[in-house]
CSV table of C-alpha atoms in Angstrom, one decimal:
chain,number,residue,atom,x,y,z
A,258,UNK,CA,155.1,87.6,-21.3
A,259,UNK,CA,157.1,88.4,-24.4
A,260,UNK,CA,155.2,90.1,-27.2
A,261,UNK,CA,155.1,89.7,-30.9
A,262,UNK,CA,158.7,89.9,-32.3
A,263,UNK,CA,159.6,90.9,-35.9
A,264,UNK,CA,162.9,90.5,-37.9
A,265,UNK,CA,164.6,92.4,-39.3
A,266,UNK,CA,163.5,95.7,-37.7
A,267,UNK,CA,164.9,97.4,-41.1
A,268,UNK,CA,165.5,95.9,-44.7
A,269,UNK,CA,166.9,98.0,-47.2
A,270,UNK,CA,166.9,96.2,-50.9
A,271,UNK,CA,167.4,96.8,-54.4
A,272,UNK,CA,164.5,96.7,-56.9
A,273,UNK,CA,164.0,93.4,-58.3
A,274,UNK,CA,165.5,91.8,-55.1
A,275,UNK,CA,163.2,89.2,-52.9
A,276,UNK,CA,163.1,89.8,-49.3
A,277,UNK,CA,161.8,87.4,-46.4
A,278,UNK,CA,160.1,88.9,-43.4
A,279,UNK,CA,159.7,87.2,-40.1
A,280,UNK,CA,157.1,87.2,-37.2
A,281,UNK,CA,157.0,85.4,-33.9
A,282,UNK,CA,153.5,85.5,-32.3
A,283,UNK,CA,152.7,85.7,-28.7
A,284,UNK,CA,153.0,82.4,-27.5
A,285,UNK,CA,149.7,80.4,-27.4
A,286,UNK,CA,148.2,82.8,-30.0
A,287,UNK,CA,146.6,81.0,-32.9
A,288,UNK,CA,145.6,83.8,-35.2
A,289,UNK,CA,148.2,85.8,-36.9
A,290,UNK,CA,148.0,88.9,-39.4
A,291,UNK,CA,150.0,90.5,-41.7
A,292,UNK,CA,149.3,94.5,-42.4
A,293,UNK,CA,151.3,97.0,-44.0
A,294,UNK,CA,151.5,100.6,-43.4
A,295,UNK,CA,152.9,103.0,-46.1
A,296,UNK,CA,154.1,106.4,-45.2
A,297,UNK,CA,151.3,108.6,-43.7
A,298,UNK,CA,148.5,105.9,-44.6
A,299,UNK,CA,146.5,103.6,-42.7
A,300,UNK,CA,146.9,99.7,-42.0
A,301,UNK,CA,146.3,97.7,-45.0
A,302,UNK,CA,145.7,94.1,-44.4
A,303,UNK,CA,147.6,91.6,-46.2
A,304,UNK,CA,147.0,88.1,-45.0
A,305,UNK,CA,145.6,86.2,-41.8
A,306,UNK,CA,146.2,82.7,-40.5
A,307,UNK,CA,143.9,81.0,-38.0
A,308,UNK,CA,145.2,77.4,-36.6
A,309,UNK,CA,145.0,74.9,-39.5
A,310,UNK,CA,142.3,76.7,-41.5
A,311,UNK,CA,143.2,78.0,-45.1
A,312,UNK,CA,144.6,81.3,-44.9
A,313,UNK,CA,142.7,84.4,-46.0
A,314,UNK,CA,144.9,85.8,-48.7
A,315,UNK,CA,142.4,88.3,-49.7
A,316,UNK,CA,144.7,91.5,-49.1
A,317,UNK,CA,147.9,90.4,-51.0
A,318,UNK,CA,148.5,93.1,-53.4
A,319,UNK,CA,149.9,90.9,-56.2
A,320,UNK,CA,151.3,87.3,-56.8
A,321,UNK,CA,154.8,88.6,-55.9
A,322,UNK,CA,153.4,88.1,-52.3
A,323,UNK,CA,153.0,85.3,-50.3
A,324,UNK,CA,153.2,84.0,-46.7
A,325,UNK,CA,153.6,80.8,-44.8
A,326,UNK,CA,153.0,79.8,-41.1
A,327,UNK,CA,154.2,76.4,-39.6
A,328,UNK,CA,151.5,75.4,-37.3
A,329,UNK,CA,150.6,78.1,-34.7
A,330,UNK,CA,154.1,79.4,-34.5
A,331,UNK,CA,156.5,81.7,-37.0
A,332,UNK,CA,155.4,83.2,-40.1
A,333,UNK,CA,157.2,84.5,-43.0
A,334,UNK,CA,156.3,86.9,-45.5
A,335,UNK,CA,157.8,87.0,-48.9
A,336,UNK,CA,158.2,89.6,-51.4
A,337,UNK,CA,159.6,88.6,-54.8
A,338,UNK,CA,161.2,91.0,-57.2
A,339,UNK,CA,160.5,94.0,-55.1
A,340,UNK,CA,159.0,97.3,-56.4
A,341,UNK,CA,159.6,100.6,-55.1
A,342,UNK,CA,156.0,100.6,-54.1
A,343,UNK,CA,156.6,97.9,-51.8
A,344,UNK,CA,158.5,100.2,-49.4
A,345,UNK,CA,156.3,100.3,-46.2
A,346,UNK,CA,156.5,99.1,-42.7
A,347,UNK,CA,155.3,95.5,-42.6
A,348,UNK,CA,153.5,94.7,-39.2
A,349,UNK,CA,152.6,91.5,-37.8
A,350,UNK,CA,149.8,91.0,-35.1
A,351,UNK,CA,148.5,87.8,-33.5
A,352,UNK,CA,145.4,87.2,-31.2
A,353,UNK,CA,144.0,84.4,-29.1
A,354,UNK,CA,141.1,82.4,-29.6
A,355,UNK,CA,140.0,82.9,-26.1
A,356,UNK,CA,139.9,86.7,-26.5
A,357,UNK,CA,136.2,87.8,-26.1
A,358,UNK,CA,136.8,90.3,-28.7
A,359,UNK,CA,139.8,89.2,-30.8
A,360,UNK,CA,142.2,91.7,-29.6
A,361,UNK,CA,145.3,91.8,-32.1
A,362,UNK,CA,148.8,92.6,-30.6
A,363,UNK,CA,151.2,94.1,-32.9
A,364,UNK,CA,154.9,93.4,-33.2
A,365,UNK,CA,157.3,96.4,-33.8
A,366,UNK,CA,157.3,96.0,-37.6
A,367,UNK,CA,159.9,95.4,-40.3
A,368,UNK,CA,160.7,99.0,-42.2
A,369,UNK,CA,161.2,98.1,-45.9
A,370,UNK,CA,163.0,100.4,-48.2
A,371,UNK,CA,163.1,99.4,-51.9
A,372,UNK,CA,165.7,101.6,-53.9
B,27,UNK,CA,132.9,104.9,-49.1
B,28,UNK,CA,135.8,103.9,-46.9
B,29,UNK,CA,134.8,101.2,-44.5
B,30,UNK,CA,136.1,103.0,-41.4
B,31,UNK,CA,136.5,106.8,-41.6
B,32,UNK,CA,138.0,109.0,-39.0
B,33,UNK,CA,138.5,112.9,-39.0
B,34,UNK,CA,142.4,113.1,-39.6
B,35,UNK,CA,142.6,116.2,-37.2
B,36,UNK,CA,144.8,117.5,-36.1
B,37,UNK,CA,143.5,118.1,-32.7
B,38,UNK,CA,145.8,120.5,-30.8
B,39,UNK,CA,144.5,120.7,-27.3
B,40,UNK,CA,146.0,122.3,-24.0
B,41,UNK,CA,146.8,120.1,-21.2
B,42,UNK,CA,143.9,119.2,-19.1
B,43,UNK,CA,141.6,119.6,-21.6
B,44,UNK,CA,138.8,117.1,-22.7
B,45,UNK,CA,138.8,115.8,-26.2
B,46,UNK,CA,136.7,113.6,-28.4
B,47,UNK,CA,137.0,111.4,-31.3
B,48,UNK,CA,134.5,109.9,-33.5
B,49,UNK,CA,134.9,107.0,-36.2
B,50,UNK,CA,131.8,105.9,-38.3
B,51,UNK,CA,132.1,102.2,-39.9
B,52,UNK,CA,130.2,100.9,-43.0
B,53,UNK,CA,129.0,97.5,-42.2
B,54,UNK,CA,126.1,97.1,-39.7
B,55,UNK,CA,127.1,93.5,-39.0
B,56,UNK,CA,130.4,94.6,-37.3
B,57,UNK,CA,131.3,92.4,-34.2
B,58,UNK,CA,134.1,94.2,-32.5
B,59,UNK,CA,135.4,97.5,-32.1
B,60,UNK,CA,139.0,98.8,-31.0
B,61,UNK,CA,140.9,102.0,-30.4
B,62,UNK,CA,144.6,101.9,-30.8
B,63,UNK,CA,147.0,104.6,-30.2
B,64,UNK,CA,150.2,104.9,-32.4
B,65,UNK,CA,153.3,106.9,-31.5
B,66,UNK,CA,155.5,108.3,-34.5
B,67,UNK,CA,157.2,105.3,-36.3
B,68,UNK,CA,156.0,102.8,-33.7
B,69,UNK,CA,153.5,100.1,-34.0
B,70,UNK,CA,149.7,100.6,-33.1
B,71,UNK,CA,149.3,99.5,-29.4
B,72,UNK,CA,145.7,98.5,-28.2
B,73,UNK,CA,144.1,101.2,-26.1
B,74,UNK,CA,140.6,99.9,-25.6
B,75,UNK,CA,138.1,97.6,-26.7
B,76,UNK,CA,134.9,99.0,-27.2
B,77,UNK,CA,132.0,97.1,-25.4
B,78,UNK,CA,128.3,97.5,-26.4
B,79,UNK,CA,127.4,99.0,-23.3
B,80,UNK,CA,130.3,101.6,-23.5
B,81,UNK,CA,133.3,101.3,-21.2
B,82,UNK,CA,135.7,103.3,-19.3
B,83,UNK,CA,139.4,103.1,-18.2
B,84,UNK,CA,140.9,105.8,-16.3
B,85,UNK,CA,140.8,109.1,-18.2
B,86,UNK,CA,139.5,107.5,-21.4
B,87,UNK,CA,136.0,106.4,-22.4
B,88,UNK,CA,134.9,104.7,-25.3
B,89,UNK,CA,131.3,104.4,-26.7
B,90,UNK,CA,129.5,102.3,-29.3
B,91,UNK,CA,126.6,103.6,-31.4
B,92,UNK,CA,125.2,100.6,-33.3
B,93,UNK,CA,122.3,102.6,-34.9
B,94,UNK,CA,124.5,105.5,-36.2
B,95,UNK,CA,127.3,103.0,-36.8
B,96,UNK,CA,130.0,105.0,-35.0
B,97,UNK,CA,132.4,104.7,-32.1
B,98,UNK,CA,133.9,107.4,-29.7
B,99,UNK,CA,136.9,108.1,-27.8
B,100,UNK,CA,136.8,110.6,-25.0
B,101,UNK,CA,140.0,111.6,-23.3
B,102,UNK,CA,139.7,113.6,-20.2
B,103,UNK,CA,142.2,115.8,-18.4
B,104,UNK,CA,144.7,115.2,-21.4
B,105,UNK,CA,148.5,114.8,-20.6
B,106,UNK,CA,151.4,115.7,-22.8
B,107,UNK,CA,152.2,112.1,-23.2
B,108,UNK,CA,148.7,111.6,-24.7
B,109,UNK,CA,149.9,113.2,-27.9
B,110,UNK,CA,149.9,110.3,-30.6
B,111,UNK,CA,147.7,109.4,-33.6
B,112,UNK,CA,144.6,107.4,-32.4
B,113,UNK,CA,143.3,104.8,-34.9
B,114,UNK,CA,139.8,103.0,-34.8
B,115,UNK,CA,139.4,99.5,-35.9
B,116,UNK,CA,136.7,97.4,-36.7
B,117,UNK,CA,136.1,93.7,-37.4
B,118,UNK,CA,133.3,93.2,-40.0
B,119,UNK,CA,132.9,89.4,-39.7
B,120,UNK,CA,129.3,88.3,-39.1
B,121,UNK,CA,129.0,86.0,-36.4
B,122,UNK,CA,132.6,86.0,-35.6
B,123,UNK,CA,135.0,88.2,-33.5
B,124,UNK,CA,137.9,86.5,-35.7
B,125,UNK,CA,139.6,88.0,-39.0
B,126,UNK,CA,140.9,90.8,-40.3
B,127,UNK,CA,140.3,94.5,-38.7
B,128,UNK,CA,139.6,97.4,-40.9
B,129,UNK,CA,141.3,100.5,-40.0
B,130,UNK,CA,140.5,104.4,-40.0
B,131,UNK,CA,143.7,106.2,-41.1
B,132,UNK,CA,143.8,107.7,-37.5
B,133,UNK,CA,143.3,111.0,-35.7
B,134,UNK,CA,146.3,113.1,-34.9
B,135,UNK,CA,146.2,114.3,-31.2
B,136,UNK,CA,148.9,117.1,-30.2
B,137,UNK,CA,148.5,118.0,-26.3
B,138,UNK,CA,150.5,121.3,-25.4
B,139,UNK,CA,151.7,122.7,-22.3
């Protein structure tokens, strides 16, 4: 079946502009996660959605970052007034409540470059 | 102390060799454990979940040691295609397998002919 998809695959923007990144989870997966990975670094958690529960926003680095999810479908991650340190690969993952171990499956990521 | 730690390597081994990676974690309440593989400029791909009793998938064996708070990955008969970065990931949520994963920074493996 189809995996997690993300768009755009690459985004180059100027400092100070807003960007919106999109994630389509695997169909039927109720949990959705955003992580980011800076060059040469590990994965950094940003935000987690599970069904209709309040999202876990504990990883968002500043109030310039926000994310939304409509039901159990698409999620968008918005970064306002982008800064150069926001340059990273933004990865989305989804998982199923029915999974025994909460295996998370990742999309291909959006590579964001802030000039 | 970082929540999840790995030796960054690099590990450089010849084809056919056996190689092992360890990963330590800081939270004794951790519920679930995983190994991911990440190729250069690609997303992490789930390699194995790590079960309490240990588990094997072909040439790959994963083990969990709760007392010492580490997980391990053993690769036997290494192939050139095993060259990648191996990430361990741990869920820390008490009583639940949901929630964020904490990732190590990865161990780089290169298998040479």
